[in-house]
Short mmCIF file of C-alpha atoms in Angstrom, two decimals:
data_model
loop_
_atom_site.label_atom_id
_atom_site.label_comp_id
_atom_site.label_asym_id
_atom_site.label_seq_id
_atom_site.Cartn_x
_atom_site.Cartn_y
_atom_site.Cartn_z
CA UNK A 1 -35.50 -32.88 39.13
CA UNK A 2 -38.50 -34.18 41.05
CA UNK A 3 -36.49 -36.96 42.70
CA UNK A 4 -33.80 -34.47 43.71
CA UNK A 5 -36.39 -32.13 45.23
CA UNK A 6 -37.96 -34.99 47.15
CA UNK A 7 -34.53 -36.07 48.43
CA UNK A 8 -33.66 -32.54 49.58
CA UNK A 9 -37.03 -32.17 51.30
CA UNK A 10 -36.64 -35.59 52.95
CA UNK A 11 -33.19 -34.59 54.25
CA UNK A 12 -34.78 -31.45 55.70
CA UNK A 13 -37.45 -33.48 57.45
CA UNK A 14 -34.87 -35.90 58.87
CA UNK A 15 -32.71 -32.97 60.04
CA UNK A 16 -35.68 -31.31 61.75
CA UNK A 17 -36.66 -34.56 63.43
CA UNK A 18 -33.13 -34.99 64.84
CA UNK A 19 -33.07 -31.38 66.02
CA UNK A 20 -36.32 -31.72 67.94
CA UNK A 21 -34.83 -34.56 70.00
CA UNK A 22 -32.49 -32.07 71.69
CA UNK A 23 -34.48 -28.86 71.30
CA UNK A 24 -36.13 -26.98 74.11
CA UNK A 25 -39.61 -25.39 73.78
CA UNK A 26 -38.32 -22.09 72.31
CA UNK A 27 -36.21 -23.96 69.74
CA UNK A 28 -39.19 -26.08 68.74
CA UNK A 29 -41.36 -22.98 68.32
CA UNK A 30 -38.72 -21.29 66.14
CA UNK A 31 -38.25 -24.46 64.13
CA UNK A 32 -41.98 -24.78 63.49
CA UNK A 33 -42.15 -21.10 62.48
CA UNK A 34 -39.25 -21.56 60.06
CA UNK A 35 -40.87 -24.63 58.54
CA UNK A 36 -44.21 -22.82 58.27
CA UNK A 37 -42.52 -19.99 56.39
CA UNK A 38 -40.63 -22.48 54.23
CA UNK A 39 -43.90 -24.05 53.15
CA UNK A 40 -45.79 -20.72 53.04
CA UNK A 41 -48.43 -21.94 55.45
CA UNK A 42 -49.13 -22.17 59.15
CA UNK A 43 -47.65 -19.85 61.74
CA UNK A 44 -46.89 -16.25 60.84
CA UNK A 45 -43.82 -14.62 62.34
CA UNK A 46 -44.64 -11.00 61.53
CA UNK A 47 -47.10 -9.44 63.98
CA UNK A 48 -48.01 -5.84 63.01
CA UNK A 49 -49.86 -5.36 66.31
CA UNK A 50 -46.54 -5.73 68.16
CA UNK A 51 -44.76 -2.88 66.33
CA UNK A 52 -43.81 0.00 68.59
CA UNK A 53 -43.60 3.64 67.47
CA UNK A 54 -39.90 3.34 66.58
CA UNK A 55 -40.50 0.14 64.57
CA UNK A 56 -43.32 1.82 62.66
CA UNK A 57 -41.18 4.88 61.91
CA UNK A 58 -38.30 2.68 60.71
CA UNK A 59 -40.62 0.59 58.56
CA UNK A 60 -42.21 3.69 57.01
CA UNK A 61 -38.80 5.28 56.30
CA UNK A 62 -37.36 2.09 54.79
CA UNK A 63 -40.48 1.59 52.68
CA UNK A 64 -40.25 5.16 51.42
CA UNK A 65 -36.62 4.67 50.34
CA UNK A 66 -37.46 1.39 48.62
CA UNK A 67 -40.46 2.80 46.77
CA UNK A 68 -38.48 5.87 45.69
CA UNK A 69 -35.93 3.57 44.03
CA UNK A 70 -38.70 2.02 41.97
CA UNK A 71 -40.44 5.33 41.25
CA UNK A 72 -37.35 6.91 39.68
CA UNK A 73 -37.06 4.23 37.01
CA UNK A 74 -34.21 1.96 35.98
CA UNK A 75 -31.37 4.37 36.68
CA UNK A 76 -28.67 1.69 36.27
CA UNK A 77 -30.04 0.70 32.84
CA UNK A 78 -29.93 4.30 31.66
CA UNK A 79 -26.43 4.69 33.13
CA UNK A 80 -25.25 1.65 31.17
CA UNK A 81 -26.75 3.07 27.98
CA UNK A 82 -25.20 6.43 28.68
CA UNK A 83 -21.80 4.83 29.22
CA UNK A 84 -22.12 2.66 26.12
CA UNK A 85 -23.57 5.05 23.56
CA UNK A 86 -23.65 8.42 25.28
CA UNK A 87 -27.06 9.96 25.80
CA UNK A 88 -26.23 13.63 25.55
CA UNK A 89 -28.36 16.13 27.41
CA UNK A 90 -31.26 15.78 29.84
CA UNK A 91 -33.79 15.68 26.99
CA UNK A 92 -32.02 12.64 25.51
CA UNK A 93 -32.04 10.96 28.91
CA UNK A 94 -35.78 11.68 29.34
CA UNK A 95 -36.45 10.28 25.87
CA UNK A 96 -34.55 7.14 26.86
CA UNK A 97 -36.66 6.68 30.00
CA UNK A 98 -39.78 7.13 27.88
CA UNK A 99 -38.53 4.74 25.17
CA UNK A 100 -37.91 1.92 27.63
CA UNK A 101 -41.37 2.57 29.08
CA UNK A 102 -40.02 3.10 32.58
CA UNK A 103 -43.29 4.63 33.78
CA UNK A 104 -45.44 1.63 32.87
CA UNK A 105 -42.97 -0.85 34.31
CA UNK A 106 -42.67 1.19 37.50
CA UNK A 107 -46.45 1.54 37.79
CA UNK A 108 -46.89 -2.23 37.54
CA UNK A 109 -44.22 -2.89 40.20
CA UNK A 110 -45.63 -0.23 42.54
CA UNK A 111 -49.19 -1.57 42.16
CA UNK A 112 -48.00 -5.08 42.96
CA UNK A 113 -46.12 -3.87 46.03
CA UNK A 114 -49.18 -1.98 47.19
CA UNK A 115 -51.27 -5.15 46.93
CA UNK A 116 -48.61 -7.15 48.80
CA UNK A 117 -48.36 -4.53 51.54
CA UNK A 118 -52.14 -4.41 52.07
CA UNK A 119 -52.09 -6.99 54.85
CA UNK A 120 -54.17 -6.94 58.02
CA UNK A 121 -52.72 -4.42 60.43
CA UNK A 122 -50.65 -2.65 57.78
CA UNK A 123 -53.22 -0.17 56.43
CA UNK A 124 -51.41 2.62 58.31
CA UNK A 125 -48.27 2.02 56.23
CA UNK A 126 -50.06 1.79 52.89
CA UNK A 127 -52.00 4.97 53.68
CA UNK A 128 -48.87 6.80 54.79
CA UNK A 129 -46.86 6.08 51.66
CA UNK A 130 -49.88 6.54 49.39
CA UNK A 131 -50.44 10.01 50.87
CA UNK A 132 -46.89 10.90 49.80
CA UNK A 133 -47.59 9.74 46.24
CA UNK A 134 -45.08 6.94 46.52
CA UNK A 135 -47.20 4.43 44.60
CA UNK A 136 -46.99 6.56 41.44
CA UNK A 137 -43.96 6.35 39.16
CA UNK A 138 -42.03 9.50 38.33
CA UNK A 139 -42.56 10.83 34.80
CA UNK A 140 -39.65 10.39 32.38
CA UNK A 141 -38.43 14.02 32.73
CA UNK A 142 -38.22 13.60 36.53
CA UNK A 143 -36.35 10.29 36.14
CA UNK A 144 -33.97 12.10 33.79
CA UNK A 145 -33.41 14.93 36.29
CA UNK A 146 -32.55 12.40 38.98
CA UNK A 147 -30.12 10.64 36.65
CA UNK A 148 -28.40 13.74 35.33
CA UNK A 149 -27.98 15.10 38.88
CA UNK A 150 -25.94 12.00 39.75
CA UNK A 151 -23.81 11.91 36.57
#
């Protein structure tokens, strides 16, 4: 596998070298940014200081939707169980969310996302979603209510 990885990387280097022969300054900048991201080092493309009010609102709304999906537990897993074995009433569904430890798994994912989001210039976003309680998983009965409402 190592030789294959080296060959693929070498092809990428050769390709980039050929591209720079015909690239203008903007193309070269984009190419270097792409390579920096590819290698997880160097230039950063995201600049939080350049977000306008609309960008910030969109980012906050999208983050809220994403975090809500995690907070409400593995709805698709419970749906598959319900379809396969039938879970009965809302209490059975809540017991299922508790049995698969959805709260602990959600808490771990939300904590990791919070750490990843805590980048320079992004404190406003972390504070905004934290104020709404979005870094806390829903308890099993709430996850069950969400599921049974969509049945």
